[in-house]
């Protein structure tokens, strides 16, 4: 028992400097000159590969929702505050378009989305429900969640999301985080009107990733979808293109023809050399 307590104490001692460093790093961007976007971006990028904790929040209807329940599929997390008049609604609307495009191409149940209110005192269940209503979002697998301040702070630290009060609102990066099926932070998407490909490309990679338990047919199908679902900048949309597949088939056919011709030429040379060999032996 004493040995277990000693091990726990050592673990806490090892964790303390890392936690203190993260807090110090977060405070560092609260400079006298205002929000330091460069440092905030560095902290955000530093979260890549970090495991997201199984934090428990509340859905807008009061049901408890644990982030761990989204494991097994990619998850998109958007942090907003409901009293935001322009930027958060605009970001949410652009995310809505990206989500609709992703679901149209990759399947409606292929990933989940959560929008979390980080202004804990005001972003209550009711406030999140009203925010979703104002944005016209009532879709399956998209949850608007609220939590107490300690939970919000823990989630923000996991995501590398930095914010602090400023002028009646908040200064923060406009950031959506993509989490892989194992709960690790895979990609950060920045900006109000982000390019569609910035959201869909990492989702495509995660959704069509090859898993050991997949059958040969599933693996082949997902590989084809991964390479043949392409972004069309002219229409700012994704579509399934047969061009890559057709090119691959043509390449295989040409390769087979080349092998056949080389084999036939080798056989012809072999036959022509055979009599000369027999005469020389005689």
Tab-separated table of C-alpha atoms in Angstrom:
chain	number	residue	atom	x	y	z
A	1	UNK	CA	0.000	0.000	0.000
A	2	UNK	CA	2.846	2.353	0.930
A	3	UNK	CA	4.568	1.453	-2.324
A	4	UNK	CA	1.378	2.298	-4.277
A	5	UNK	CA	1.074	5.644	-2.506
A	6	UNK	CA	4.705	6.412	-3.265
A	7	UNK	CA	4.189	5.595	-6.963
A	8	UNK	CA	1.113	7.829	-7.081
A	9	UNK	CA	3.066	10.658	-5.438
A	10	UNK	CA	5.869	10.276	-7.988
A	11	UNK	CA	3.353	10.333	-10.847
A	12	UNK	CA	1.776	13.517	-9.520
A	13	UNK	CA	5.197	15.096	-9.189
A	14	UNK	CA	5.969	14.239	-12.809
A	15	UNK	CA	2.621	15.591	-14.018
A	16	UNK	CA	2.762	18.830	-12.058
A	17	UNK	CA	5.494	20.536	-14.134
A	18	UNK	CA	3.660	19.709	-17.382
A	19	UNK	CA	0.374	21.093	-16.056
A	20	UNK	CA	2.088	24.181	-14.673
A	21	UNK	CA	3.846	24.657	-18.008
A	22	UNK	CA	0.550	24.489	-19.897
A	23	UNK	CA	-1.049	27.019	-17.580
A	24	UNK	CA	1.958	29.316	-17.836
A	25	UNK	CA	1.866	29.012	-21.615
A	26	UNK	CA	-1.824	29.925	-21.625
A	27	UNK	CA	-1.211	32.959	-19.419
A	28	UNK	CA	1.639	34.050	-21.671
A	29	UNK	CA	-0.714	35.074	-24.440
A	30	UNK	CA	-2.591	37.468	-22.154
A	31	UNK	CA	-0.114	40.150	-22.978
A	32	UNK	CA	-0.523	43.861	-22.447
A	33	UNK	CA	-0.842	44.295	-26.193
A	34	UNK	CA	-3.904	42.039	-26.325
A	35	UNK	CA	-4.487	38.625	-27.811
A	36	UNK	CA	-1.295	37.135	-29.225
A	37	UNK	CA	-2.534	35.033	-32.133
A	38	UNK	CA	0.900	33.575	-32.895
A	39	UNK	CA	1.283	32.080	-29.434
A	40	UNK	CA	-2.346	30.933	-29.394
A	41	UNK	CA	-1.800	29.188	-32.729
A	42	UNK	CA	1.342	27.483	-31.407
A	43	UNK	CA	-0.579	26.182	-28.380
A	44	UNK	CA	-3.388	24.998	-30.662
A	45	UNK	CA	-1.001	23.118	-32.938
A	46	UNK	CA	0.748	21.687	-29.897
A	47	UNK	CA	-2.455	19.798	-29.065
A	48	UNK	CA	-2.179	17.601	-32.177
A	49	UNK	CA	-1.815	13.975	-31.164
A	50	UNK	CA	-3.093	14.655	-27.637
A	51	UNK	CA	-5.786	12.340	-26.275
A	52	UNK	CA	-9.130	14.005	-25.532
A	53	UNK	CA	-10.380	13.257	-22.035
A	54	UNK	CA	-13.733	11.592	-21.426
A	55	UNK	CA	-15.315	14.791	-20.116
A	56	UNK	CA	-19.005	14.776	-19.230
A	57	UNK	CA	-21.245	17.611	-20.394
A	58	UNK	CA	-24.973	18.247	-20.712
A	59	UNK	CA	-26.964	18.190	-23.928
A	60	UNK	CA	-29.457	20.964	-24.597
A	61	UNK	CA	-32.253	18.657	-23.380
A	62	UNK	CA	-30.478	17.945	-20.088
A	63	UNK	CA	-29.106	14.498	-20.926
A	64	UNK	CA	-25.515	13.797	-19.813
A	65	UNK	CA	-23.144	13.365	-22.742
A	66	UNK	CA	-19.615	12.025	-22.288
A	67	UNK	CA	-17.086	12.768	-25.021
A	68	UNK	CA	-15.883	9.181	-24.798
A	69	UNK	CA	-19.179	7.949	-26.225
A	70	UNK	CA	-18.178	9.342	-29.635
A	71	UNK	CA	-15.218	6.952	-29.907
A	72	UNK	CA	-15.234	4.709	-32.965
A	73	UNK	CA	-15.972	7.528	-35.413
A	74	UNK	CA	-14.348	10.883	-36.162
A	75	UNK	CA	-15.627	13.807	-34.105
A	76	UNK	CA	-15.687	17.528	-34.957
A	77	UNK	CA	-15.635	19.920	-31.981
A	78	UNK	CA	-16.509	23.608	-32.294
A	79	UNK	CA	-16.106	26.001	-29.343
A	80	UNK	CA	-18.430	29.042	-29.276
A	81	UNK	CA	-20.072	31.429	-26.828
A	82	UNK	CA	-23.780	32.055	-27.255
A	83	UNK	CA	-23.707	35.803	-26.577
A	84	UNK	CA	-21.471	36.276	-29.626
A	85	UNK	CA	-23.474	38.326	-32.116
A	86	UNK	CA	-21.633	37.762	-35.393
A	87	UNK	CA	-18.478	35.624	-35.489
A	88	UNK	CA	-19.707	32.466	-33.712
A	89	UNK	CA	-22.984	32.325	-35.696
A	90	UNK	CA	-21.105	32.884	-38.968
A	91	UNK	CA	-18.552	30.192	-38.071
A	92	UNK	CA	-21.338	27.774	-37.151
A	93	UNK	CA	-23.145	28.394	-40.437
A	94	UNK	CA	-19.990	27.739	-42.432
A	95	UNK	CA	-19.373	24.598	-40.392
A	96	UNK	CA	-22.949	23.557	-41.148
A	97	UNK	CA	-22.263	23.772	-44.896
A	98	UNK	CA	-19.076	21.749	-44.513
A	99	UNK	CA	-20.823	19.105	-42.407
A	100	UNK	CA	-23.630	18.808	-44.961
A	101	UNK	CA	-21.118	18.338	-47.780
A	102	UNK	CA	-19.136	15.781	-45.782
A	103	UNK	CA	-22.245	13.781	-44.924
A	104	UNK	CA	-23.427	13.879	-48.520
A	105	UNK	CA	-20.144	12.347	-49.659
A	106	UNK	CA	-19.104	10.150	-46.736
A	107	UNK	CA	-22.429	9.119	-45.171
A	108	UNK	CA	-24.764	10.734	-42.648
A	109	UNK	CA	-23.567	8.544	-39.771
A	110	UNK	CA	-19.867	8.547	-40.638
A	111	UNK	CA	-18.894	11.175	-38.022
A	112	UNK	CA	-20.349	13.299	-35.208
A	113	UNK	CA	-20.277	17.019	-34.368
A	114	UNK	CA	-20.424	18.775	-31.009
A	115	UNK	CA	-20.685	22.497	-30.397
A	116	UNK	CA	-19.588	23.463	-26.882
A	117	UNK	CA	-20.341	26.760	-25.176
A	118	UNK	CA	-17.189	27.866	-23.358
A	119	UNK	CA	-18.767	30.820	-21.482
A	120	UNK	CA	-19.931	28.500	-18.700
A	121	UNK	CA	-22.025	30.977	-16.621
A	122	UNK	CA	-24.096	32.030	-19.638
A	123	UNK	CA	-23.827	29.075	-22.003
A	124	UNK	CA	-26.388	26.976	-20.159
A	125	UNK	CA	-28.415	24.095	-21.619
A	126	UNK	CA	-31.191	26.545	-22.445
A	127	UNK	CA	-28.783	28.997	-24.073
A	128	UNK	CA	-27.231	26.246	-26.199
A	129	UNK	CA	-30.673	25.024	-27.256
A	130	UNK	CA	-31.644	28.555	-28.280
A	131	UNK	CA	-28.363	29.035	-30.146
A	132	UNK	CA	-28.990	25.834	-32.134
A	133	UNK	CA	-32.541	26.988	-32.896
A	134	UNK	CA	-31.337	30.383	-34.146
A	135	UNK	CA	-28.807	28.670	-36.396
A	136	UNK	CA	-31.480	26.355	-37.770
A	137	UNK	CA	-29.534	23.230	-36.786
A	138	UNK	CA	-31.610	20.222	-35.807
A	139	UNK	CA	-29.637	17.300	-37.180
A	140	UNK	CA	-28.764	13.820	-35.929
A	141	UNK	CA	-25.225	13.373	-34.630
A	142	UNK	CA	-24.820	17.116	-33.919
A	143	UNK	CA	-24.954	18.000	-30.231
A	144	UNK	CA	-24.957	21.397	-28.520
A	145	UNK	CA	-23.377	20.939	-25.109
A	146	UNK	CA	-22.931	22.898	-21.880
A	147	UNK	CA	-20.694	22.258	-18.865
A	148	UNK	CA	-19.383	23.822	-15.684
A	149	UNK	CA	-16.247	25.970	-15.741
A	150	UNK	CA	-13.746	23.313	-14.557
A	151	UNK	CA	-14.942	20.950	-17.307
A	152	UNK	CA	-14.739	23.689	-19.933
A	153	UNK	CA	-11.207	24.570	-18.810
A	154	UNK	CA	-10.143	20.914	-19.016
A	155	UNK	CA	-11.615	20.509	-22.503
A	156	UNK	CA	-10.021	23.755	-23.685
A	157	UNK	CA	-6.640	22.573	-22.431
A	158	UNK	CA	-7.022	19.228	-24.240
A	159	UNK	CA	-7.935	21.023	-27.473
A	160	UNK	CA	-5.268	23.707	-27.168
A	161	UNK	CA	-8.082	26.269	-27.263
A	162	UNK	CA	-7.141	29.594	-25.657
A	163	UNK	CA	-9.688	32.269	-24.725
A	164	UNK	CA	-10.079	35.096	-22.252
A	165	UNK	CA	-12.593	37.918	-21.601
A	166	UNK	CA	-12.118	41.074	-23.625
A	167	UNK	CA	-14.439	44.045	-24.190
A	168	UNK	CA	-17.629	42.320	-23.120
A	169	UNK	CA	-16.838	39.232	-25.188
A	170	UNK	CA	-13.864	36.937	-25.632
A	171	UNK	CA	-10.638	36.894	-27.600
A	172	UNK	CA	-9.961	33.430	-28.989
A	173	UNK	CA	-8.880	31.516	-32.050
A	174	UNK	CA	-11.703	30.559	-34.395
A	175	UNK	CA	-11.015	26.872	-34.271
A	176	UNK	CA	-12.761	23.597	-35.049
A	177	UNK	CA	-10.988	20.438	-33.925
A	178	UNK	CA	-11.142	17.065	-35.661
A	179	UNK	CA	-10.684	14.088	-33.348
A	180	UNK	CA	-9.992	10.614	-34.705
A	181	UNK	CA	-11.926	7.463	-33.814
A	182	UNK	CA	-9.495	6.688	-30.985
A	183	UNK	CA	-9.960	10.065	-29.305
A	184	UNK	CA	-6.711	11.684	-30.434
A	185	UNK	CA	-6.670	15.219	-31.832
A	186	UNK	CA	-5.992	14.852	-35.551
A	187	UNK	CA	-6.394	18.281	-37.166
A	188	UNK	CA	-7.254	21.899	-36.370
A	189	UNK	CA	-9.373	23.947	-38.786
A	190	UNK	CA	-9.097	27.733	-38.467
A	191	UNK	CA	-11.125	30.725	-39.599
A	192	UNK	CA	-14.724	31.821	-39.995
A	193	UNK	CA	-15.036	31.015	-43.685
A	194	UNK	CA	-12.532	28.172	-43.885
A	195	UNK	CA	-11.936	26.356	-47.157
A	196	UNK	CA	-14.155	23.316	-47.499
A	197	UNK	CA	-11.188	21.050	-48.186
A	198	UNK	CA	-9.636	21.937	-44.811
A	199	UNK	CA	-12.514	20.151	-43.100
A	200	UNK	CA	-13.354	17.403	-45.585
A	201	UNK	CA	-9.867	16.138	-46.430
A	202	UNK	CA	-8.971	15.049	-42.870
A	203	UNK	CA	-12.475	13.633	-42.395
A	204	UNK	CA	-12.091	11.663	-45.628
A	205	UNK	CA	-8.747	10.300	-44.457
A	206	UNK	CA	-10.190	9.207	-41.103
A	207	UNK	CA	-13.471	7.802	-42.407
A	208	UNK	CA	-11.829	5.732	-45.146
A	209	UNK	CA	-8.855	4.660	-43.039
A	210	UNK	CA	-8.135	0.964	-43.322
A	211	UNK	CA	-8.896	-1.014	-40.158
A	212	UNK	CA	-7.461	-4.477	-39.362
A	213	UNK	CA	-10.936	-5.982	-38.897
A	214	UNK	CA	-12.186	-4.822	-42.290
A	215	UNK	CA	-12.858	-7.449	-44.938
A	216	UNK	CA	-10.919	-7.421	-48.207
A	217	UNK	CA	-14.004	-6.026	-49.959
A	218	UNK	CA	-14.415	-3.228	-47.386
A	219	UNK	CA	-10.719	-2.347	-47.580
A	220	UNK	CA	-10.770	-2.236	-51.381
A	221	UNK	CA	-14.013	-0.211	-51.448
A	222	UNK	CA	-12.718	2.331	-48.927
A	223	UNK	CA	-9.411	2.657	-50.762
A	224	UNK	CA	-11.266	3.413	-54.004
A	225	UNK	CA	-13.460	5.974	-52.225
A	226	UNK	CA	-10.424	7.581	-50.599
A	227	UNK	CA	-8.702	8.198	-53.927
A	228	UNK	CA	-11.756	8.837	-56.104
A	229	UNK	CA	-13.587	11.347	-53.868
A	230	UNK	CA	-11.980	14.606	-54.993
A	231	UNK	CA	-12.414	18.303	-54.369
A	232	UNK	CA	-13.658	20.449	-57.258
A	233	UNK	CA	-12.492	24.050	-56.637
A	234	UNK	CA	-14.699	25.379	-59.439
A	235	UNK	CA	-17.883	24.382	-57.606
A	236	UNK	CA	-16.345	24.321	-54.094
A	237	UNK	CA	-17.706	20.817	-53.590
A	238	UNK	CA	-16.668	17.188	-53.507
A	239	UNK	CA	-17.624	14.559	-56.043
A	240	UNK	CA	-16.804	10.964	-56.841
A	241	UNK	CA	-14.527	10.976	-59.868
A	242	UNK	CA	-13.963	7.888	-61.979
A	243	UNK	CA	-10.969	9.520	-63.674
A	244	UNK	CA	-8.419	8.130	-61.205
A	245	UNK	CA	-10.048	4.694	-61.273
A	246	UNK	CA	-10.209	4.658	-65.082
A	247	UNK	CA	-6.578	5.773	-65.254
A	248	UNK	CA	-5.609	2.977	-62.873
A	249	UNK	CA	-7.479	0.390	-64.973
A	250	UNK	CA	-5.880	1.689	-68.184
A	251	UNK	CA	-2.476	1.542	-66.514
A	252	UNK	CA	-3.050	-2.049	-65.419
A	253	UNK	CA	-4.231	-3.035	-68.909
A	254	UNK	CA	-1.220	-1.402	-70.563
A	255	UNK	CA	1.060	-3.079	-68.041
A	256	UNK	CA	-0.514	-6.472	-68.771
A	257	UNK	CA	-0.135	-5.912	-72.527
A	258	UNK	CA	3.526	-4.973	-72.058
A	259	UNK	CA	4.151	-8.111	-69.986
A	260	UNK	CA	2.397	-10.215	-72.628
A	261	UNK	CA	4.457	-8.746	-75.489
A	262	UNK	CA	7.706	-9.178	-73.569
A	263	UNK	CA	6.769	-12.766	-72.744
A	264	UNK	CA	5.895	-13.524	-76.347
A	265	UNK	CA	9.176	-12.018	-77.569
A	266	UNK	CA	11.125	-14.021	-75.027
A	267	UNK	CA	9.360	-17.246	-76.105
A	268	UNK	CA	10.074	-16.506	-79.786
A	269	UNK	CA	13.779	-15.928	-79.097
A	270	UNK	CA	13.909	-19.066	-76.992
A	271	UNK	CA	12.406	-21.176	-79.810
A	272	UNK	CA	14.741	-19.705	-82.451
A	273	UNK	CA	17.808	-20.466	-80.353
A	274	UNK	CA	16.811	-24.020	-79.477
A	275	UNK	CA	17.803	-25.782	-82.856
A	276	UNK	CA	21.185	-24.034	-82.971
A	277	UNK	CA	21.901	-25.311	-79.512
A	278	UNK	CA	21.009	-28.904	-80.465
A	279	UNK	CA	23.202	-28.789	-83.646
A	280	UNK	CA	26.172	-27.505	-81.692
A	281	UNK	CA	25.763	-30.340	-79.201
A	282	UNK	CA	25.641	-32.875	-82.047
